[in-house]
Structures are given as C-alpha cells and as structure tokens.
C-alpha cells in the first residue's frame, strides 16, 4: 500500500509543478466596461432611466426569502413604537427591488431574472396591477402577456436544478404616450356616450 500511496503523491506533486510552470491560458478580457457597485437593491443610487439592462441572478429569490422570513412584515403594527427600535416598512422587499429595477431602466431596456421561483410564486410579483411601479414594463417573452404562466418564462434544467428565466422590456416613451392618448379617448367617448372608434 505504501508504494502506491507514494506514487500517487508524486503524481499529484508533478501535476502541481506542471500547472505552476504552464498555467492554463485565460481568455482575453471582455470588450465591455463593467462598473461593479455594492448597494441596496431596494434603494439604488443610479439615476432614473440610466441603465440598459438589469440582470438578476437569484436576487429576487433572496428578497422573497426576506419577505417570507420577516415576521414584522406579517405582524406590522404602525402604532407600535418601541424605544431604540426602528419601525420597519411593511412593504415587500421583492416589490421594492422590482420597482427600483424598473425605475433605473432606460426606455426599451430589459430586466432579466434567473430564479428558482416557479411562475405560480413569481408572476404576481411582476404584475403591474399589484406593484404600482411596474406599469412601464411588459413581458419580453413571446406570448407572455396573456398571463397564462406557461409562456411567461423559460424553464431551464441544469444538473438537478430547475431555473426559471423571466424577461421584461421597459416600454418606450412613445408607447406610453400612445397608450395614454387611447385611454383618454376611450374615457372621453364613454363619458360622452359617443363612439370614437368605428
């Protein structure tokens, strides 16, 4: 047994020496300039409409976990004041994070989320009717706007894990203006009792 163990150690040592003498070739740096910053995703310091793309890999999962673990969120008493304790905002961490992502996106920009969360647990977070700040984005995946949940995300299986990819596009100013004009015309026609559209 001992000669075999010594031989294995020699092989391992030789591999380390070879690795040190001939390190693997690393790919050249990517051509994009990346600016890494550490900040609270629910209160980002980026200006409004300043980012082309937000890529979220499991941050939404963390925010959801904070929401699930936050007993104060469920038992929030706005009248309670304890000396030395800070009153916590009862709003969902996940909802605040998503609103911030939408706020910093440029019109036409994309939010891409890679999460473990199945559509049943995530789609309501992306719904603009339940999260006021998301009225400016739409599902970027084909067929995802009908809310069926099946086409609202991509399902990826890697090893033993299943990931879900959600993608949203922040609407352009022109599309928002057009929607407002149409809504005003419809409201006006309903209020006056006349048909604006044939």
PDB file of C-alpha atoms in Angstrom:
ATOM      1  CA  UNK A   1       0.000   0.000   0.000  1.00  0.00           C
ATOM      2  CA  UNK A   2       2.756   2.419   0.830  1.00  0.00           C
ATOM      3  CA  UNK A   3       4.493   2.405  -2.613  1.00  0.00           C
ATOM      4  CA  UNK A   4       1.146   3.102  -4.324  1.00  0.00           C
ATOM      5  CA  UNK A   5       0.369   5.984  -1.952  1.00  0.00           C
ATOM      6  CA  UNK A   6       3.832   7.477  -2.526  1.00  0.00           C
ATOM      7  CA  UNK A   7       3.372   7.142  -6.282  1.00  0.00           C
ATOM      8  CA  UNK A   8       0.010   8.955  -6.129  1.00  0.00           C
ATOM      9  CA  UNK A   9       1.568  11.752  -4.086  1.00  0.00           C
ATOM     10  CA  UNK A  10       4.400  12.071  -6.656  1.00  0.00           C
ATOM     11  CA  UNK A  11       1.847  12.277  -9.480  1.00  0.00           C
ATOM     12  CA  UNK A  12      -0.117  14.967  -7.656  1.00  0.00           C
ATOM     13  CA  UNK A  13       3.038  16.945  -6.918  1.00  0.00           C
ATOM     14  CA  UNK A  14       4.113  16.678 -10.555  1.00  0.00           C
ATOM     15  CA  UNK A  15       0.704  17.953 -11.678  1.00  0.00           C
ATOM     16  CA  UNK A  16       1.056  20.960  -9.369  1.00  0.00           C
ATOM     17  CA  UNK A  17       4.544  21.694 -10.683  1.00  0.00           C
ATOM     18  CA  UNK A  18       3.320  21.422 -14.290  1.00  0.00           C
ATOM     19  CA  UNK A  19       0.378  23.697 -13.503  1.00  0.00           C
ATOM     20  CA  UNK A  20       2.710  26.275 -11.942  1.00  0.00           C
ATOM     21  CA  UNK A  21       5.099  26.145 -14.923  1.00  0.00           C
ATOM     22  CA  UNK A  22       2.349  26.171 -17.568  1.00  0.00           C
ATOM     23  CA  UNK A  23      -0.758  27.833 -16.187  1.00  0.00           C
ATOM     24  CA  UNK A  24      -3.886  27.493 -18.296  1.00  0.00           C
ATOM     25  CA  UNK A  25      -4.431  30.190 -20.880  1.00  0.00           C
ATOM     26  CA  UNK A  26      -7.084  32.612 -19.737  1.00  0.00           C
ATOM     27  CA  UNK A  27      -9.433  34.153 -22.259  1.00  0.00           C
ATOM     28  CA  UNK A  28      -8.836  37.818 -23.056  1.00  0.00           C
ATOM     29  CA  UNK A  29     -10.893  40.300 -21.067  1.00  0.00           C
ATOM     30  CA  UNK A  30     -14.306  41.073 -22.492  1.00  0.00           C
ATOM     31  CA  UNK A  31     -14.692  44.280 -24.510  1.00  0.00           C
ATOM     32  CA  UNK A  32     -17.369  45.734 -22.201  1.00  0.00           C
ATOM     33  CA  UNK A  33     -16.596  48.139 -19.432  1.00  0.00           C
ATOM     34  CA  UNK A  34     -18.218  46.819 -16.270  1.00  0.00           C
ATOM     35  CA  UNK A  35     -18.812  49.072 -13.300  1.00  0.00           C
ATOM     36  CA  UNK A  36     -19.308  46.984 -10.156  1.00  0.00           C
ATOM     37  CA  UNK A  37     -21.025  48.694  -7.236  1.00  0.00           C
ATOM     38  CA  UNK A  38     -22.343  47.427  -3.929  1.00  0.00           C
ATOM     39  CA  UNK A  39     -25.686  48.920  -2.925  1.00  0.00           C
ATOM     40  CA  UNK A  40     -29.123  48.169  -1.548  1.00  0.00           C
ATOM     41  CA  UNK A  41     -31.225  46.867  -4.462  1.00  0.00           C
ATOM     42  CA  UNK A  42     -34.329  48.398  -2.911  1.00  0.00           C
ATOM     43  CA  UNK A  43     -32.732  51.888  -2.909  1.00  0.00           C
ATOM     44  CA  UNK A  44     -30.296  52.032  -5.817  1.00  0.00           C
ATOM     45  CA  UNK A  45     -28.202  55.153  -6.309  1.00  0.00           C
ATOM     46  CA  UNK A  46     -28.432  55.065 -10.110  1.00  0.00           C
ATOM     47  CA  UNK A  47     -30.412  57.916 -11.659  1.00  0.00           C
ATOM     48  CA  UNK A  48     -33.817  57.267 -13.256  1.00  0.00           C
ATOM     49  CA  UNK A  49     -33.647  55.734 -16.728  1.00  0.00           C
ATOM     50  CA  UNK A  50     -29.872  55.273 -16.712  1.00  0.00           C
ATOM     51  CA  UNK A  51     -29.308  51.527 -17.219  1.00  0.00           C
ATOM     52  CA  UNK A  52     -29.703  49.473 -20.421  1.00  0.00           C
ATOM     53  CA  UNK A  53     -30.152  46.103 -18.765  1.00  0.00           C
ATOM     54  CA  UNK A  54     -30.653  44.693 -15.272  1.00  0.00           C
ATOM     55  CA  UNK A  55     -29.608  41.059 -14.850  1.00  0.00           C
ATOM     56  CA  UNK A  56     -30.840  39.425 -11.684  1.00  0.00           C
ATOM     57  CA  UNK A  57     -29.418  36.022 -10.738  1.00  0.00           C
ATOM     58  CA  UNK A  58     -31.191  34.904  -7.574  1.00  0.00           C
ATOM     59  CA  UNK A  59     -31.523  38.372  -6.024  1.00  0.00           C
ATOM     60  CA  UNK A  60     -35.297  38.110  -6.311  1.00  0.00           C
ATOM     61  CA  UNK A  61     -35.064  34.755  -4.511  1.00  0.00           C
ATOM     62  CA  UNK A  62     -33.201  36.455  -1.661  1.00  0.00           C
ATOM     63  CA  UNK A  63     -35.762  39.252  -1.469  1.00  0.00           C
ATOM     64  CA  UNK A  64     -38.600  36.698  -1.426  1.00  0.00           C
ATOM     65  CA  UNK A  65     -36.839  34.822   1.357  1.00  0.00           C
ATOM     66  CA  UNK A  66     -36.524  38.035   3.351  1.00  0.00           C
ATOM     67  CA  UNK A  67     -40.245  38.604   2.834  1.00  0.00           C
ATOM     68  CA  UNK A  68     -41.060  35.064   3.936  1.00  0.00           C
ATOM     69  CA  UNK A  69     -38.796  35.288   6.987  1.00  0.00           C
ATOM     70  CA  UNK A  70     -39.853  38.759   8.030  1.00  0.00           C
ATOM     71  CA  UNK A  71     -42.286  38.256  10.901  1.00  0.00           C
ATOM     72  CA  UNK A  72     -42.504  42.000  11.361  1.00  0.00           C
ATOM     73  CA  UNK A  73     -43.902  42.278   7.858  1.00  0.00           C
ATOM     74  CA  UNK A  74     -46.817  39.980   8.712  1.00  0.00           C
ATOM     75  CA  UNK A  75     -47.377  41.394  12.185  1.00  0.00           C
ATOM     76  CA  UNK A  76     -46.712  45.038  11.369  1.00  0.00           C
ATOM     77  CA  UNK A  77     -48.322  47.436  13.830  1.00  0.00           C
ATOM     78  CA  UNK A  78     -47.914  51.030  12.597  1.00  0.00           C
ATOM     79  CA  UNK A  79     -48.945  52.360  16.030  1.00  0.00           C
ATOM     80  CA  UNK A  80     -46.288  50.414  17.898  1.00  0.00           C
ATOM     81  CA  UNK A  81     -43.290  52.433  18.976  1.00  0.00           C
ATOM     82  CA  UNK A  82     -40.516  50.838  20.954  1.00  0.00           C
ATOM     83  CA  UNK A  83     -37.624  52.812  22.272  1.00  0.00           C
ATOM     84  CA  UNK A  84     -34.456  52.121  20.326  1.00  0.00           C
ATOM     85  CA  UNK A  85     -36.117  50.113  17.548  1.00  0.00           C
ATOM     86  CA  UNK A  86     -36.666  51.324  14.047  1.00  0.00           C
ATOM     87  CA  UNK A  87     -40.106  50.811  12.573  1.00  0.00           C
ATOM     88  CA  UNK A  88     -39.890  48.548   9.557  1.00  0.00           C
ATOM     89  CA  UNK A  89     -41.525  49.289   6.228  1.00  0.00           C
ATOM     90  CA  UNK A  90     -44.326  46.746   5.782  1.00  0.00           C
ATOM     91  CA  UNK A  91     -43.890  46.662   2.013  1.00  0.00           C
ATOM     92  CA  UNK A  92     -42.406  43.621   0.317  1.00  0.00           C
ATOM     93  CA  UNK A  93     -38.631  43.637  -0.254  1.00  0.00           C
ATOM     94  CA  UNK A  94     -39.211  41.923  -3.602  1.00  0.00           C
ATOM     95  CA  UNK A  95     -41.732  44.551  -4.754  1.00  0.00           C
ATOM     96  CA  UNK A  96     -39.381  47.397  -3.830  1.00  0.00           C
ATOM     97  CA  UNK A  97     -36.484  45.731  -5.642  1.00  0.00           C
ATOM     98  CA  UNK A  98     -38.525  45.231  -8.822  1.00  0.00           C
ATOM     99  CA  UNK A  99     -39.760  48.825  -8.773  1.00  0.00           C
ATOM    100  CA  UNK A 100     -36.168  50.022  -8.442  1.00  0.00           C
ATOM    101  CA  UNK A 101     -35.095  47.842 -11.380  1.00  0.00           C
ATOM    102  CA  UNK A 102     -37.876  49.359 -13.473  1.00  0.00           C
ATOM    103  CA  UNK A 103     -37.013  52.876 -12.328  1.00  0.00           C
ATOM    104  CA  UNK A 104     -33.339  52.695 -13.351  1.00  0.00           C
ATOM    105  CA  UNK A 105     -34.011  51.045 -16.729  1.00  0.00           C
ATOM    106  CA  UNK A 106     -33.899  53.204 -19.825  1.00  0.00           C
ATOM    107  CA  UNK A 107     -36.970  53.065 -22.087  1.00  0.00           C
ATOM    108  CA  UNK A 108     -36.528  49.945 -24.214  1.00  0.00           C
ATOM    109  CA  UNK A 109     -34.186  48.441 -21.584  1.00  0.00           C
ATOM    110  CA  UNK A 110     -34.556  44.888 -20.298  1.00  0.00           C
ATOM    111  CA  UNK A 111     -34.845  43.245 -16.897  1.00  0.00           C
ATOM    112  CA  UNK A 112     -33.789  39.590 -16.960  1.00  0.00           C
ATOM    113  CA  UNK A 113     -34.366  37.450 -13.887  1.00  0.00           C
ATOM    114  CA  UNK A 114     -32.940  33.958 -13.369  1.00  0.00           C
ATOM    115  CA  UNK A 115     -34.645  32.405 -10.354  1.00  0.00           C
ATOM    116  CA  UNK A 116     -35.669  29.150  -8.734  1.00  0.00           C
ATOM    117  CA  UNK A 117     -39.180  30.585  -8.432  1.00  0.00           C
ATOM    118  CA  UNK A 118     -41.868  28.868 -10.454  1.00  0.00           C
ATOM    119  CA  UNK A 119     -44.475  31.018 -12.245  1.00  0.00           C
ATOM    120  CA  UNK A 120     -47.036  30.320  -9.514  1.00  0.00           C
ATOM    121  CA  UNK A 121     -44.772  32.051  -6.972  1.00  0.00           C
ATOM    122  CA  UNK A 122     -43.255  34.784  -9.146  1.00  0.00           C
ATOM    123  CA  UNK A 123     -45.727  36.064 -11.754  1.00  0.00           C
ATOM    124  CA  UNK A 124     -47.749  38.065  -9.238  1.00  0.00           C
ATOM    125  CA  UNK A 125     -44.572  39.981  -8.307  1.00  0.00           C
ATOM    126  CA  UNK A 126     -44.179  41.137 -11.906  1.00  0.00           C
ATOM    127  CA  UNK A 127     -47.836  42.162 -12.278  1.00  0.00           C
ATOM    128  CA  UNK A 128     -48.180  45.951 -12.695  1.00  0.00           C
ATOM    129  CA  UNK A 129     -51.678  45.868 -11.188  1.00  0.00           C
ATOM    130  CA  UNK A 130     -50.281  44.643  -7.871  1.00  0.00           C
ATOM    131  CA  UNK A 131     -46.975  46.565  -7.997  1.00  0.00           C
ATOM    132  CA  UNK A 132     -47.533  50.196  -8.998  1.00  0.00           C
ATOM    133  CA  UNK A 133     -44.003  50.900 -10.189  1.00  0.00           C
ATOM    134  CA  UNK A 134     -44.067  48.227 -12.896  1.00  0.00           C
ATOM    135  CA  UNK A 135     -46.631  49.839 -15.199  1.00  0.00           C
ATOM    136  CA  UNK A 136     -43.870  50.761 -17.608  1.00  0.00           C
ATOM    137  CA  UNK A 137     -42.711  47.255 -18.500  1.00  0.00           C
ATOM    138  CA  UNK A 138     -44.109  44.345 -20.451  1.00  0.00           C
ATOM    139  CA  UNK A 139     -43.173  40.693 -20.718  1.00  0.00           C
ATOM    140  CA  UNK A 140     -40.425  40.387 -23.330  1.00  0.00           C
ATOM    141  CA  UNK A 141     -41.037  36.690 -23.963  1.00  0.00           C
ATOM    142  CA  UNK A 142     -43.454  35.858 -26.746  1.00  0.00           C
ATOM    143  CA  UNK A 143     -46.970  35.134 -25.617  1.00  0.00           C
ATOM    144  CA  UNK A 144     -46.187  36.089 -22.043  1.00  0.00           C
ATOM    145  CA  UNK A 145     -48.617  38.980 -21.759  1.00  0.00           C
ATOM    146  CA  UNK A 146     -51.730  36.823 -21.627  1.00  0.00           C
ATOM    147  CA  UNK A 147     -50.854  35.730 -18.100  1.00  0.00           C
ATOM    148  CA  UNK A 148     -51.177  32.004 -18.785  1.00  0.00           C
ATOM    149  CA  UNK A 149     -47.958  31.326 -16.884  1.00  0.00           C
ATOM    150  CA  UNK A 150     -46.798  28.755 -19.399  1.00  0.00           C
ATOM    151  CA  UNK A 151     -45.152  31.168 -21.831  1.00  0.00           C
ATOM    152  CA  UNK A 152     -44.366  33.880 -19.299  1.00  0.00           C
ATOM    153  CA  UNK A 153     -40.937  32.387 -18.600  1.00  0.00           C
ATOM    154  CA  UNK A 154     -38.347  29.944 -19.877  1.00  0.00           C
ATOM    155  CA  UNK A 155     -37.666  26.824 -17.856  1.00  0.00           C
ATOM    156  CA  UNK A 156     -34.048  25.638 -17.797  1.00  0.00           C
ATOM    157  CA  UNK A 157     -32.878  22.386 -16.257  1.00  0.00           C
ATOM    158  CA  UNK A 158     -29.213  22.202 -15.302  1.00  0.00           C
ATOM    159  CA  UNK A 159     -27.870  19.206 -13.436  1.00  0.00           C
ATOM    160  CA  UNK A 160     -30.546  18.644 -10.786  1.00  0.00           C
ATOM    161  CA  UNK A 161     -31.732  22.248 -10.564  1.00  0.00           C
ATOM    162  CA  UNK A 162     -34.572  23.925 -12.413  1.00  0.00           C
ATOM    163  CA  UNK A 163     -34.252  27.624 -13.164  1.00  0.00           C
ATOM    164  CA  UNK A 164     -36.890  29.968 -14.495  1.00  0.00           C
ATOM    165  CA  UNK A 165     -35.961  32.934 -16.661  1.00  0.00           C
ATOM    166  CA  UNK A 166     -38.284  35.925 -16.786  1.00  0.00           C
ATOM    167  CA  UNK A 167     -37.613  38.839 -19.132  1.00  0.00           C
ATOM    168  CA  UNK A 168     -39.317  42.215 -19.252  1.00  0.00           C
ATOM    169  CA  UNK A 169     -38.868  45.214 -21.503  1.00  0.00           C
ATOM    170  CA  UNK A 170     -39.382  48.749 -20.299  1.00  0.00           C
ATOM    171  CA  UNK A 171     -41.747  50.426 -22.681  1.00  0.00           C
ATOM    172  CA  UNK A 172     -40.595  53.407 -24.691  1.00  0.00           C
ATOM    173  CA  UNK A 173     -41.910  56.883 -24.049  1.00  0.00           C
ATOM    174  CA  UNK A 174     -43.794  56.786 -27.372  1.00  0.00           C
ATOM    175  CA  UNK A 175     -45.686  53.619 -26.438  1.00  0.00           C
ATOM    176  CA  UNK A 176     -46.621  55.071 -23.053  1.00  0.00           C
ATOM    177  CA  UNK A 177     -47.874  58.300 -24.641  1.00  0.00           C
ATOM    178  CA  UNK A 178     -49.853  56.371 -27.256  1.00  0.00           C
ATOM    179  CA  UNK A 179     -51.468  54.249 -24.545  1.00  0.00           C
ATOM    180  CA  UNK A 180     -52.406  57.338 -22.529  1.00  0.00           C
ATOM    181  CA  UNK A 181     -53.941  59.023 -25.598  1.00  0.00           C
ATOM    182  CA  UNK A 182     -56.003  55.941 -26.449  1.00  0.00           C
ATOM    183  CA  UNK A 183     -57.151  55.596 -22.826  1.00  0.00           C
ATOM    184  CA  UNK A 184     -58.170  59.260 -22.717  1.00  0.00           C
ATOM    185  CA  UNK A 185     -60.111  58.892 -25.982  1.00  0.00           C
ATOM    186  CA  UNK A 186     -61.896  55.809 -24.703  1.00  0.00           C
ATOM    187  CA  UNK A 187     -62.742  57.506 -21.397  1.00  0.00           C
ATOM    188  CA  UNK A 188     -63.981  60.578 -23.266  1.00  0.00           C
ATOM    189  CA  UNK A 189     -66.165  58.502 -25.575  1.00  0.00           C
ATOM    190  CA  UNK A 190     -67.625  56.539 -22.657  1.00  0.00           C
ATOM    191  CA  UNK A 191     -68.308  59.738 -20.695  1.00  0.00           C
ATOM    192  CA  UNK A 192     -69.954  61.474 -23.642  1.00  0.00           C
ATOM    193  CA  UNK A 193     -71.822  58.401 -24.844  1.00  0.00           C
ATOM    194  CA  UNK A 194     -70.479  58.684 -28.388  1.00  0.00           C
ATOM    195  CA  UNK A 195     -68.270  56.242 -30.275  1.00  0.00           C
ATOM    196  CA  UNK A 196     -64.823  57.500 -31.153  1.00  0.00           C
ATOM    197  CA  UNK A 197     -63.798  54.301 -32.876  1.00  0.00           C
ATOM    198  CA  UNK A 198     -65.905  52.637 -35.611  1.00  0.00           C
TER     199      UNK A 198
END
